CSV table of C-alpha atoms (C1' of nucleotides) and ligand atoms in Angstrom, one decimal:
chain,number,residue,atom,x,y,z
A,1,UNK,CA,-0.4,0.0,0.4
A,2,UNK,CA,1.1,3.4,-1.2
A,3,UNK,CA,0.5,5.9,1.5
A,4,UNK,CA,-0.9,9.3,0.9
A,5,UNK,CA,2.2,10.9,1.6
A,6,UNK,CA,3.8,9.0,-0.7
A,7,UNK,CA,1.7,9.6,-3.3
A,8,UNK,CA,1.9,13.1,-3.1
A,9,UNK,CA,6.3,12.5,-3.3
A,10,UNK,CA,5.5,10.2,-6.3
A,11,UNK,CA,3.3,12.9,-8.2
A,12,UNK,CA,6.0,15.5,-7.6
A,13,UNK,CA,8.5,13.9,-8.8
A,14,UNK,CA,6.8,12.8,-11.8
A,15,UNK,CA,5.9,16.6,-12.2
A,16,UNK,CA,9.6,17.9,-11.7
A,17,UNK,CA,11.8,15.6,-13.7
A,18,UNK,CA,13.6,16.7,-16.2
A,19,UNK,CA,14.7,15.8,-19.4
A,20,UNK,CA,16.5,12.7,-17.8
A,21,UNK,CA,13.8,12.0,-15.5
A,22,UNK,CA,15.7,13.3,-12.7
A,23,UNK,CA,14.7,15.4,-9.8
A,24,UNK,CA,17.0,16.8,-7.2
A,25,UNK,CA,16.1,16.4,-3.4
A,26,UNK,CA,16.4,20.3,-2.7
A,27,UNK,CA,13.8,21.1,-5.7
A,28,UNK,CA,11.5,18.1,-4.0
A,29,UNK,CA,12.0,19.9,-1.1
A,30,UNK,CA,11.0,23.3,-2.0
A,31,UNK,CA,7.9,22.4,-4.3
A,32,UNK,CA,6.2,19.9,-1.6
A,33,UNK,CA,7.1,22.6,1.0
A,34,UNK,CA,9.3,19.8,3.2
A,35,UNK,CA,12.4,20.1,4.7
A,36,UNK,CA,15.1,18.4,3.1
A,37,UNK,CA,16.2,15.9,5.7
A,38,UNK,CA,12.3,14.3,5.7
A,39,UNK,CA,12.8,13.9,1.8
A,40,UNK,CA,15.9,12.5,2.0
A,41,UNK,CA,14.3,9.9,4.4
A,42,UNK,CA,11.4,9.2,2.2
A,43,UNK,CA,13.7,8.9,-0.7
A,44,UNK,CA,15.5,6.2,1.1
A,45,UNK,CA,12.0,4.7,2.2
A,46,UNK,CA,10.4,4.8,-1.6
A,47,UNK,CA,13.7,3.3,-2.9
A,48,UNK,CA,13.3,0.3,-0.7
A,49,UNK,CA,9.5,-0.2,-1.9
A,50,UNK,CA,11.0,0.3,-5.6
A,51,UNK,CA,9.2,3.0,-6.7
A,52,UNK,CA,12.5,4.9,-7.3
A,53,UNK,CA,16.1,4.5,-7.7
A,54,UNK,CA,18.2,6.9,-4.8
A,55,UNK,CA,22.0,6.9,-4.8
A,56,UNK,CA,22.8,9.2,-2.0
A,57,UNK,CA,24.1,12.8,-3.6
A,58,UNK,CA,22.4,11.7,-7.0
A,59,UNK,CA,19.4,12.9,-8.1
A,60,UNK,CA,16.2,10.8,-8.1
A,61,UNK,CA,14.6,9.1,-10.6
A,62,UNK,CA,11.3,7.5,-10.6
A,63,UNK,CA,11.2,3.6,-11.5
A,64,UNK,CA,8.7,2.2,-14.2
A,65,UNK,CA,6.9,1.0,-11.1
A,66,UNK,CA,7.1,4.3,-9.6
A,67,UNK,CA,6.0,6.1,-13.2
A,68,UNK,CA,2.9,4.1,-13.5
A,69,UNK,CA,2.0,5.2,-10.3
A,70,UNK,CA,2.4,8.6,-9.9
A,71,UNK,CA,0.8,8.9,-13.5
A,72,UNK,CA,-2.5,7.1,-12.3
A,73,UNK,CA,-2.6,9.8,-9.2
A,74,UNK,CA,-1.8,12.7,-11.9
A,75,UNK,CA,-5.0,10.7,-13.9
A,76,UNK,CA,-6.9,11.0,-11.0
A,77,UNK,CA,-6.6,14.3,-10.0
A,78,UNK,CA,-7.0,15.8,-13.8
A,79,UNK,CA,-10.3,13.6,-14.3
A,80,UNK,CA,-11.2,15.1,-10.8
A,81,UNK,CA,-10.9,18.8,-11.7
A,82,UNK,CA,-12.7,18.4,-15.2
A,83,UNK,CA,-15.7,16.3,-13.7
A,84,UNK,CA,-15.6,19.4,-11.0
A,85,UNK,CA,-15.9,22.0,-13.6
A,86,UNK,CA,-17.7,20.4,-16.2
A,87,UNK,CA,-20.5,18.3,-13.9
A,88,UNK,CA,-21.0,20.4,-11.1
A,89,UNK,CA,-20.3,24.2,-11.8
A,90,UNK,CA,-16.7,25.0,-10.3
A,91,UNK,CA,-14.6,27.5,-12.1
A,92,UNK,CA,-11.5,26.4,-13.1
A,93,UNK,CA,-9.7,28.9,-9.9
A,94,UNK,CA,-11.8,26.5,-7.5
A,95,UNK,CA,-10.3,22.8,-8.2
A,96,UNK,CA,-7.1,22.2,-7.7
A,97,UNK,CA,-7.2,22.0,-4.0
A,98,UNK,CA,-10.2,20.0,-3.9
A,99,UNK,CA,-8.7,17.5,-6.4
A,100,UNK,CA,-5.4,17.5,-4.4
A,101,UNK,CA,-7.5,15.4,-1.5
A,102,UNK,CA,-9.8,13.5,-4.1
A,103,UNK,CA,-6.7,12.2,-6.0
A,104,UNK,CA,-6.3,10.1,-3.0
A,105,UNK,CA,-9.3,8.0,-3.1
A,106,UNK,CA,-8.8,4.3,-3.5
A,107,UNK,CA,-11.7,3.2,-6.1
A,108,UNK,CA,-11.1,2.7,-9.6
A,109,UNK,CA,-15.2,2.8,-10.0
A,110,UNK,CA,-14.8,6.2,-9.1
A,111,UNK,CA,-12.8,7.7,-11.4
A,112,UNK,CA,-13.8,5.2,-14.4
A,113,UNK,CA,-17.5,7.1,-14.2
A,114,UNK,CA,-15.9,10.2,-13.8
A,115,UNK,CA,-14.2,9.4,-17.3
A,116,UNK,CA,-16.8,8.0,-18.6
A,117,UNK,CA,-19.3,10.5,-17.8
A,118,UNK,CA,-16.8,13.3,-19.1
A,119,UNK,CA,-17.1,11.1,-22.3
A,120,UNK,CA,-13.0,10.2,-21.8
A,121,UNK,CA,-11.9,14.0,-22.0
A,122,UNK,CA,-8.0,14.2,-23.2
A,123,UNK,CA,-7.5,17.3,-20.9
A,124,UNK,CA,-8.2,18.8,-17.3
A,125,UNK,CA,-9.8,22.4,-17.2
A,126,UNK,CA,-6.1,23.9,-17.1
A,127,UNK,CA,-5.2,22.2,-20.8
A,128,UNK,CA,-3.0,19.7,-18.5
A,129,UNK,CA,-3.1,16.6,-20.2
A,130,UNK,CA,-4.8,13.6,-18.7
A,131,UNK,CA,-3.1,10.1,-18.9
A,132,UNK,CA,-4.7,6.9,-19.9
A,133,UNK,CA,-4.9,4.3,-17.6
A,134,UNK,CA,-1.5,3.1,-18.5
A,135,UNK,CA,-0.1,5.9,-17.9
A,136,UNK,CA,0.7,7.4,-20.9
A,137,UNK,CA,0.5,10.8,-21.7
A,138,UNK,CA,-0.1,12.6,-25.2
A,139,UNK,CA,1.5,15.8,-24.8
A,140,UNK,CA,0.3,18.1,-27.3
A,141,UNK,CA,2.5,21.0,-29.2
A,142,UNK,CA,2.4,23.3,-27.1
A,143,UNK,CA,5.0,26.5,-26.2
A,144,UNK,CA,4.7,29.3,-24.3
A,145,UNK,CA,3.0,32.6,-25.5
A,146,UNK,CA,6.3,34.3,-24.2
A,147,UNK,CA,8.0,32.6,-27.2
A,148,UNK,CA,5.6,33.9,-29.7
A,149,UNK,CA,6.9,36.3,-32.5
A,150,UNK,CA,5.1,39.7,-32.8
A,151,UNK,CA,2.5,39.4,-35.5
A,152,UNK,CA,1.7,35.5,-34.4
A,153,UNK,CA,-1.7,34.3,-34.1
A,154,UNK,CA,-2.1,31.6,-31.6
A,155,UNK,CA,-4.9,30.0,-29.2
A,156,UNK,CA,-4.4,29.8,-25.7
A,157,UNK,CA,-4.2,26.1,-25.0
A,158,UNK,CA,-3.1,26.0,-21.2
A,159,UNK,CA,-1.9,27.4,-18.0
A,160,UNK,CA,1.6,26.8,-16.1
A,161,UNK,CA,1.4,25.9,-12.2
A,162,UNK,CA,-2.1,27.0,-11.9
A,163,UNK,CA,-2.4,29.1,-8.5
A,164,UNK,CA,-5.7,30.2,-8.1
A,165,UNK,CA,-4.7,33.8,-7.7
A,166,UNK,CA,-3.1,33.4,-11.6
A,167,UNK,CA,-6.6,32.2,-13.2
A,168,UNK,CA,-8.8,34.8,-11.2
A,169,UNK,CA,-6.4,37.4,-12.6
A,170,UNK,CA,-7.0,35.2,-16.3
A,171,UNK,CA,-10.8,35.4,-15.4
A,172,UNK,CA,-10.5,39.4,-15.1
A,173,UNK,CA,-8.3,39.6,-18.3
A,174,UNK,CA,-11.5,37.5,-19.7
A,175,UNK,CA,-8.6,34.9,-21.1
A,176,UNK,CA,-9.6,31.4,-21.4
A,177,UNK,CA,-8.6,28.3,-22.9
A,178,UNK,CA,-9.5,28.6,-26.6
A,179,UNK,CA,-9.0,32.4,-26.7
A,180,UNK,CA,-7.6,32.9,-29.9
A,181,UNK,CA,-4.8,36.0,-29.9
A,182,UNK,CA,-2.7,38.2,-31.8
A,183,UNK,CA,0.8,39.2,-30.6
A,184,UNK,CA,1.1,42.8,-31.6
A,185,UNK,CA,3.8,44.3,-29.9
A,186,UNK,CA,7.0,42.8,-27.4
A,187,UNK,CA,8.2,45.6,-25.4
A,188,UNK,CA,11.8,45.2,-26.1
A,189,UNK,CA,12.5,46.9,-22.3
A,190,UNK,CA,10.7,44.5,-20.0
A,191,UNK,CA,9.2,42.1,-22.3
A,192,UNK,CA,5.8,43.4,-21.7
A,193,UNK,CA,3.0,42.0,-24.5
A,194,UNK,CA,0.5,43.8,-26.4
A,195,UNK,CA,-2.2,41.1,-26.9
A,196,UNK,CA,-5.4,41.4,-29.3
A,197,UNK,CA,-8.0,39.4,-28.6
A,198,UNK,CA,-12.0,38.6,-28.9
A,199,UNK,CA,-13.1,42.7,-29.0
A,200,UNK,CA,-9.9,44.0,-27.1
A,201,UNK,CA,-7.4,45.3,-29.3
A,202,UNK,CA,-4.1,46.4,-26.7
A,203,UNK,CA,-4.3,43.9,-23.6
A,204,UNK,CA,-1.6,44.0,-21.8
A,205,UNK,CA,0.3,41.2,-20.3
A,206,UNK,CA,3.8,41.1,-18.3
A,207,UNK,CA,6.5,38.9,-19.4
A,208,UNK,CA,6.4,36.7,-16.6
A,209,UNK,CA,2.6,35.8,-17.4
A,210,UNK,CA,3.2,35.0,-20.7
A,211,UNK,CA,5.7,32.4,-19.7
A,212,UNK,CA,3.1,31.1,-17.5
A,213,UNK,CA,0.9,30.7,-20.6
A,214,UNK,CA,0.6,27.6,-23.4
A,215,UNK,CA,-0.5,28.1,-26.8
A,216,UNK,CA,-0.9,26.0,-30.0
A,217,UNK,CA,-1.4,27.3,-33.5
A,218,UNK,CA,-4.5,27.4,-35.1
A,219,UNK,CA,-5.8,24.3,-36.5
A,220,UNK,CA,-6.8,24.4,-40.2
A,221,UNK,CA,-10.1,22.9,-41.5
B,1,UNK,CA,-7.6,21.0,13.3
B,2,UNK,CA,-9.3,17.5,13.3
B,3,UNK,CA,-7.6,14.7,12.0
B,4,UNK,CA,-9.2,11.8,9.6
B,5,UNK,CA,-8.7,9.1,12.0
B,6,UNK,CA,-10.3,11.6,14.7
B,7,UNK,CA,-13.2,12.1,12.4
B,8,UNK,CA,-13.7,8.5,12.2
B,9,UNK,CA,-14.1,8.0,16.0
B,10,UNK,CA,-16.3,10.9,16.0
B,11,UNK,CA,-18.4,9.3,13.4
B,12,UNK,CA,-18.6,5.9,15.5
B,13,UNK,CA,-18.6,7.7,18.7
B,14,UNK,CA,-22.4,9.4,17.0
B,15,UNK,CA,-23.8,6.6,15.9
B,16,UNK,CA,-22.9,4.3,18.5
B,17,UNK,CA,-24.3,6.7,21.4
B,18,UNK,CA,-27.5,5.3,23.2
B,19,UNK,CA,-30.3,7.3,25.2
B,20,UNK,CA,-27.9,9.2,27.3
B,21,UNK,CA,-25.3,10.0,24.4
B,22,UNK,CA,-23.0,7.4,26.0
B,23,UNK,CA,-20.7,4.9,24.0
B,24,UNK,CA,-18.4,2.3,26.1
B,25,UNK,CA,-14.9,2.1,25.1
B,26,UNK,CA,-15.4,-1.6,24.0
B,27,UNK,CA,-18.2,-1.0,21.8
B,28,UNK,CA,-16.2,1.8,19.7
B,29,UNK,CA,-13.3,-0.5,20.2
B,30,UNK,CA,-15.4,-3.5,18.6
B,31,UNK,CA,-17.1,-1.6,16.0
B,32,UNK,CA,-14.1,0.2,14.4
B,33,UNK,CA,-11.5,-2.7,14.5
B,34,UNK,CA,-9.2,-0.9,16.7
B,35,UNK,CA,-8.0,-2.5,20.2
B,36,UNK,CA,-8.9,-1.2,23.5
B,37,UNK,CA,-5.3,0.7,24.7
B,38,UNK,CA,-5.9,2.7,21.3
B,39,UNK,CA,-9.4,3.6,21.6
B,40,UNK,CA,-8.5,4.5,25.6
B,41,UNK,CA,-5.7,6.8,24.6
B,42,UNK,CA,-7.7,8.6,21.5
B,43,UNK,CA,-10.2,9.3,23.9
B,44,UNK,CA,-7.6,11.1,26.5
B,45,UNK,CA,-7.2,12.9,23.5
B,46,UNK,CA,-10.3,14.1,22.2
B,47,UNK,CA,-11.1,15.1,25.4
B,48,UNK,CA,-8.0,17.7,25.8
B,49,UNK,CA,-9.4,19.0,22.3
B,50,UNK,CA,-13.0,19.6,24.1
B,51,UNK,CA,-14.5,17.3,21.6
B,52,UNK,CA,-16.1,14.5,23.9
B,53,UNK,CA,-16.4,14.1,27.9
B,54,UNK,CA,-13.9,11.4,29.3
B,55,UNK,CA,-13.9,10.2,32.5
B,56,UNK,CA,-11.7,6.8,33.5
B,57,UNK,CA,-13.5,4.0,33.5
B,58,UNK,CA,-17.1,5.6,32.4
B,59,UNK,CA,-18.8,5.8,28.8
B,60,UNK,CA,-17.8,8.2,26.5
B,61,UNK,CA,-20.0,11.3,25.6
B,62,UNK,CA,-19.1,13.9,22.9
B,63,UNK,CA,-19.5,17.6,23.1
B,64,UNK,CA,-21.7,19.8,21.9
B,65,UNK,CA,-18.4,20.7,19.7
B,66,UNK,CA,-17.7,16.8,19.1
B,67,UNK,CA,-21.5,16.5,18.1
B,68,UNK,CA,-21.5,18.8,15.7
B,69,UNK,CA,-18.4,17.9,14.0
B,70,UNK,CA,-19.9,14.2,13.7
B,71,UNK,CA,-23.2,15.5,11.9
B,72,UNK,CA,-21.4,16.9,9.8
B,73,UNK,CA,-18.6,14.2,8.6
B,74,UNK,CA,-22.1,11.8,8.4
B,75,UNK,CA,-23.5,14.5,6.4
B,76,UNK,CA,-21.0,14.5,4.1
B,77,UNK,CA,-21.0,10.6,3.9
B,78,UNK,CA,-24.7,10.4,3.1
B,79,UNK,CA,-24.5,13.5,0.7
B,80,UNK,CA,-21.4,11.8,-1.1
B,81,UNK,CA,-23.5,7.9,-1.1
B,82,UNK,CA,-26.5,9.9,-2.7
B,83,UNK,CA,-24.6,11.7,-5.4
B,84,UNK,CA,-22.5,8.6,-6.1
B,85,UNK,CA,-25.9,6.7,-6.5
B,86,UNK,CA,-28.3,9.5,-8.4
B,87,UNK,CA,-26.0,11.4,-10.5
B,88,UNK,CA,-23.3,8.9,-11.1
B,89,UNK,CA,-24.9,5.5,-11.4
B,90,UNK,CA,-23.4,3.8,-8.9
B,91,UNK,CA,-25.5,0.9,-7.1
B,92,UNK,CA,-26.6,1.3,-3.7
B,93,UNK,CA,-24.3,-1.7,-2.5
B,94,UNK,CA,-21.1,0.3,-4.3
B,95,UNK,CA,-21.0,3.4,-2.1
B,96,UNK,CA,-20.2,3.1,1.1
B,97,UNK,CA,-16.6,2.1,1.3
B,98,UNK,CA,-16.0,5.5,-1.5
B,99,UNK,CA,-18.2,7.5,1.1
B,100,UNK,CA,-15.7,6.7,3.9
B,101,UNK,CA,-12.8,8.4,2.0
B,102,UNK,CA,-14.5,11.2,0.4
B,103,UNK,CA,-16.2,12.0,3.4
B,104,UNK,CA,-12.8,13.1,4.8
B,105,UNK,CA,-12.2,16.0,2.1
B,106,UNK,CA,-12.3,19.4,3.1
B,107,UNK,CA,-14.1,21.5,1.3
B,108,UNK,CA,-17.5,23.1,2.7
B,109,UNK,CA,-18.5,24.0,-1.4
B,110,UNK,CA,-17.8,20.4,-2.9
B,111,UNK,CA,-20.5,19.1,-0.6
B,112,UNK,CA,-22.8,22.2,-0.8
B,113,UNK,CA,-22.9,21.6,-4.8
B,114,UNK,CA,-23.7,17.5,-4.5
B,115,UNK,CA,-26.5,19.1,-2.0
B,116,UNK,CA,-27.7,21.2,-4.7
B,117,UNK,CA,-27.3,19.0,-7.6
B,118,UNK,CA,-29.6,16.5,-5.6
B,119,UNK,CA,-31.9,19.4,-4.5
B,120,UNK,CA,-31.1,18.8,-0.5
B,121,UNK,CA,-32.1,15.7,-0.3
B,122,UNK,CA,-32.9,14.1,3.5
B,123,UNK,CA,-32.2,10.6,2.7
B,124,UNK,CA,-29.0,8.7,1.7
B,125,UNK,CA,-30.0,5.5,-0.4
B,126,UNK,CA,-29.9,3.8,2.3
B,127,UNK,CA,-32.9,5.6,4.0
B,128,UNK,CA,-30.6,7.2,6.3
B,129,UNK,CA,-31.6,10.5,7.4
B,130,UNK,CA,-28.7,13.3,6.6
B,131,UNK,CA,-28.5,16.0,8.8
B,132,UNK,CA,-28.6,19.4,7.8
B,133,UNK,CA,-25.7,22.2,8.0
B,134,UNK,CA,-26.6,22.8,11.9
B,135,UNK,CA,-26.1,19.1,12.2
B,136,UNK,CA,-29.5,18.6,13.1
B,137,UNK,CA,-31.5,15.3,12.0
B,138,UNK,CA,-34.7,14.6,11.0
B,139,UNK,CA,-35.7,11.1,12.3
B,140,UNK,CA,-38.4,9.8,10.1
B,141,UNK,CA,-41.0,7.3,11.9
B,142,UNK,CA,-39.4,3.9,11.5
B,143,UNK,CA,-39.3,0.7,13.1
B,144,UNK,CA,-37.5,-2.6,12.1
B,145,UNK,CA,-39.6,-5.2,10.1
B,146,UNK,CA,-38.8,-7.7,12.7
B,147,UNK,CA,-41.9,-5.6,15.2
B,148,UNK,CA,-44.4,-5.8,12.3
B,149,UNK,CA,-47.4,-7.9,13.0
B,150,UNK,CA,-49.1,-10.6,10.8
B,151,UNK,CA,-51.6,-8.7,8.3
B,152,UNK,CA,-49.6,-5.4,8.5
B,153,UNK,CA,-48.8,-3.7,5.0
B,154,UNK,CA,-46.0,-1.1,5.1
B,155,UNK,CA,-43.0,0.1,3.4
B,156,UNK,CA,-39.2,-0.5,3.1
B,157,UNK,CA,-37.7,2.7,4.4
B,158,UNK,CA,-34.3,1.9,5.4
B,159,UNK,CA,-31.5,-0.9,6.0
B,160,UNK,CA,-29.6,-0.7,9.2
B,161,UNK,CA,-25.8,-1.1,8.6
B,162,UNK,CA,-25.8,-1.8,5.0
B,163,UNK,CA,-23.1,-4.1,4.1
B,164,UNK,CA,-22.5,-4.8,0.6
B,165,UNK,CA,-23.4,-8.6,1.2
B,166,UNK,CA,-26.6,-7.8,2.9
B,167,UNK,CA,-27.6,-5.0,-0.1
B,168,UNK,CA,-26.7,-7.6,-2.7
B,169,UNK,CA,-28.7,-9.8,-1.3
B,170,UNK,CA,-32.0,-7.5,-0.9
B,171,UNK,CA,-31.0,-7.1,-4.6
B,172,UNK,CA,-31.5,-10.6,-5.2
B,173,UNK,CA,-34.6,-10.3,-3.9
B,174,UNK,CA,-35.9,-7.2,-5.5
B,175,UNK,CA,-36.4,-5.5,-2.1
B,176,UNK,CA,-35.5,-1.7,-2.6
B,177,UNK,CA,-36.5,1.2,-0.7
B,178,UNK,CA,-40.0,2.0,-1.0
B,179,UNK,CA,-41.2,-1.3,-1.5
B,180,UNK,CA,-44.6,-2.1,-0.2
B,181,UNK,CA,-44.7,-5.2,2.0
B,182,UNK,CA,-47.4,-7.2,3.8
B,183,UNK,CA,-46.3,-9.8,6.3
B,184,UNK,CA,-48.1,-13.1,5.9
B,185,UNK,CA,-46.9,-14.9,8.5
B,186,UNK,CA,-44.3,-15.3,11.3
B,187,UNK,CA,-42.9,-18.6,11.9
B,188,UNK,CA,-43.1,-19.5,15.6
B,189,UNK,CA,-40.2,-21.6,16.0
B,190,UNK,CA,-37.3,-19.6,14.7
B,191,UNK,CA,-39.1,-16.2,13.2
B,192,UNK,CA,-38.8,-16.3,10.1
B,193,UNK,CA,-41.2,-14.3,7.8
B,194,UNK,CA,-43.4,-14.8,4.5
B,195,UNK,CA,-43.6,-11.9,2.7
B,196,UNK,CA,-45.6,-10.2,0.1
B,197,UNK,CA,-44.4,-7.2,-2.3
B,198,UNK,CA,-44.8,-6.6,-5.9
B,199,UNK,CA,-45.9,-10.1,-7.7
B,200,UNK,CA,-44.0,-12.1,-4.9
B,201,UNK,CA,-47.0,-14.1,-2.7
B,202,UNK,CA,-45.0,-15.8,-0.5
B,203,UNK,CA,-41.1,-14.7,0.0
B,204,UNK,CA,-39.2,-15.8,2.6
B,205,UNK,CA,-36.7,-14.0,5.0
B,206,UNK,CA,-35.2,-15.0,7.9
B,207,UNK,CA,-35.8,-12.9,11.1
B,208,UNK,CA,-32.2,-11.5,11.2
B,209,UNK,CA,-32.3,-10.3,7.9
B,210,UNK,CA,-35.9,-8.4,9.2
B,211,UNK,CA,-34.3,-7.4,11.9
B,212,UNK,CA,-31.9,-5.3,9.5
B,213,UNK,CA,-34.8,-3.5,7.5
B,214,UNK,CA,-36.6,-0.8,8.8
B,215,UNK,CA,-40.2,0.2,7.5
B,216,UNK,CA,-42.6,3.2,7.8
B,217,UNK,CA,-46.8,2.8,7.7
B,218,UNK,CA,-48.1,3.6,4.0
B,219,UNK,CA,-48.5,7.6,3.8
B,220,UNK,CA,-52.1,8.1,3.3
B,221,UNK,CA,-53.4,11.1,0.6
C,1,DA,C1',43.6,26.0,-6.5
C,2,DT,C1',40.9,27.5,-2.3
C,3,DA,C1',37.0,29.5,-0.7
C,4,DT,C1',32.4,29.8,-0.2
C,5,DA,C1',28.0,28.9,-1.5
C,6,DA,C1',24.5,25.2,-2.5
C,7,DA,C1',22.8,20.8,-2.1
C,8,DG,C1',22.3,17.1,0.7
C,9,DT,C1',23.1,13.7,4.8
C,10,DT,C1',23.0,12.0,9.5
C,11,DA,C1',21.6,12.3,14.2
C,12,DG,C1',18.4,12.9,17.1
C,13,DA,C1',13.4,14.9,18.8
C,14,DT,C1',8.4,14.9,18.6
C,15,DA,C1',3.6,13.9,17.5
C,16,DT,C1',0.6,10.4,16.2
C,17,DC,C1',-1.7,6.1,15.8
C,18,DA,C1',-1.3,1.7,15.7
C,19,DC,C1',-0.3,-2.3,18.9
C,20,DT,C1',0.7,-6.2,22.8
C,21,DA,C1',1.3,-7.6,27.9
C,22,DA,C1',0.2,-6.9,32.7
C,23,DC,C1',-2.6,-5.1,35.3
C,24,DA,C1',-7.0,-2.9,37.8
C,25,DA,C1',-12.2,-1.7,38.2
C,26,DA,C1',-16.3,-3.1,37.5
C,27,DA,C1',-20.1,-6.4,36.2
C,28,DT,C1',-21.7,-10.3,36.4
C,29,DT,C1',-22.8,-15.1,38.1
C,30,DA,C1',-22.2,-18.3,41.1
D,1,DT,C1',-19.9,-12.5,49.4
D,2,DA,C1',-16.5,-14.5,46.6
D,3,DA,C1',-15.1,-16.1,41.9
D,4,DT,C1',-15.2,-15.3,37.7
D,5,DT,C1',-16.1,-12.7,33.2
D,6,DT,C1',-16.1,-8.2,31.3
D,7,DT,C1',-14.2,-4.0,30.8
D,8,DG,C1',-11.3,-0.7,30.9
D,9,DT,C1',-6.5,1.6,31.9
D,10,DT,C1',-0.9,1.8,32.2
D,11,DA,C1',3.2,0.8,30.7
D,12,DG,C1',6.0,0.0,26.8
D,13,DT,C1',7.1,-0.7,21.6
D,14,DG,C1',6.9,0.5,16.6
D,15,DA,C1',5.9,2.6,12.2
D,16,DT,C1',5.5,6.8,10.1
D,17,DA,C1',6.1,11.3,8.9
D,18,DT,C1',8.2,15.5,10.5
D,19,DC,C1',11.4,19.0,12.3
D,20,DT,C1',15.9,21.2,13.9
D,21,DA,C1',20.8,21.0,14.3
D,22,DA,C1',25.3,19.8,12.9
D,23,DC,C1',28.1,18.0,9.6
D,24,DT,C1',29.9,16.7,4.4
D,25,DT,C1',29.7,16.3,-0.5
D,26,DT,C1',29.2,18.7,-4.8
D,27,DA,C1',29.1,22.9,-7.5
D,28,DT,C1',30.4,27.6,-8.1
D,29,DA,C1',33.2,31.7,-7.5
D,30,DT,C1',36.9,34.3,-6.5
E,301,MN,MN1,-4.2,20.8,-10.4
E,302,MN,MN1,-2.4,15.0,-2.9
E,303,MN,MN1,-22.7,4.6,4.5
E,304,MN,MN1,-13.8,7.3,6.8
DNA sequence: ATATAAAGTTAGATATCACTAACAAAATTA
DNA sequence: TAATTTTGTTAGTGATATCTAACTTTATAT
């Protein structure tokens, strides 16, 4: 049995993994808000359970089993968020904390029912891909809005690390997933962007905000 | 903050409370499947938090705060069961274990949404009353089927301590909440009942089963 | 190359929640 | 009333998950 605490570590490792699938103890510690010695000892115990590969002073890597477990929890989290938004009338800024708890419920049936009721969604309300039952994730062709050039027209398709403060800010600008944007201007001095979308012709967004927004090219018919 | 573990103790105390609101440590221990010394020490710690009144060798009583907390958890449990059955297509024999976990989710909004979606139900799928937000429970006028006399016609309105085995057994007999029953015969020897309902004229039910079924008088128009 | 900073570990403490073994009180039976 | 059973407590142990303080290793900067 994997405890709720362990599940949160596995999920974090999955999310933080770099290109090599590695995560430093310090990074993990900061992300979870748990002190490094606690993380170190948890890594030892996860290694004993064959969920991570861990050598002292080296970054941590999820095993195949660990990766599968992590993906399963992320799947539950994202299905829950989608269900709360689509079927229960929550806003996208209200669901993360609830999903953080519901993701630990031991019941495949519950999440299968959500999946079915939602007609097997591929993305959560923040545009993050939902892993399938085998833990496979279908990453869409996204880049950051901050990487787009002046004149480009793209579609908002995701938000990174969606804090409710940021999501409420997007609400106030009427920015939603699916919104089609054109980059009108990039301020050379501080990277501030001027964007047009809907009826808005010159909405201003800081570079920091643009780094948290994911976009895709428009789909042609 | 009340932990998940503590919540389960409070809920049990609420359910087991006798006429005086008391529960013995032994009874609690058996109900929760936790050894008595553990229960004793938990009672001390709940008393420190002012959730129970506890004097050594005396039965335990919930304080007003404790009772309120317990009712709130029971409310969450029963709303969840109702939501799973009514909105997600689960059977009444499949929801208890899931609700046992979901009841601990810290989010008033989640349960308020369920309540609203269900149009503020008064009973759960097993006929148990759902406490209101203030913890008040509206007990219906129920008695056990085993207490009914030959010739009485009543309506099935609840099941006691609903294990999935028992519920599946009721499914197999096509017994549901709302079913109208007539007691045709009570076997003097062992208390076995012969019942008629729907198109069935002589369905046999053991006394043990009848003790687990709650009925009410038919409502007149 | 050395000093400093950052990252990571070890050791030891604490809280929570469980257990067994041994004992004590209360209730029941003889 | 005395013996026995049931109920309940105390004491001591262990697992899990957290922390702080002190130390070590690795990486970075001078
Ligand atoms: Mn989330
Ligand atoms: Mn979580
Ligand atoms: Mn239940
Ligand atoms: Mn529970």
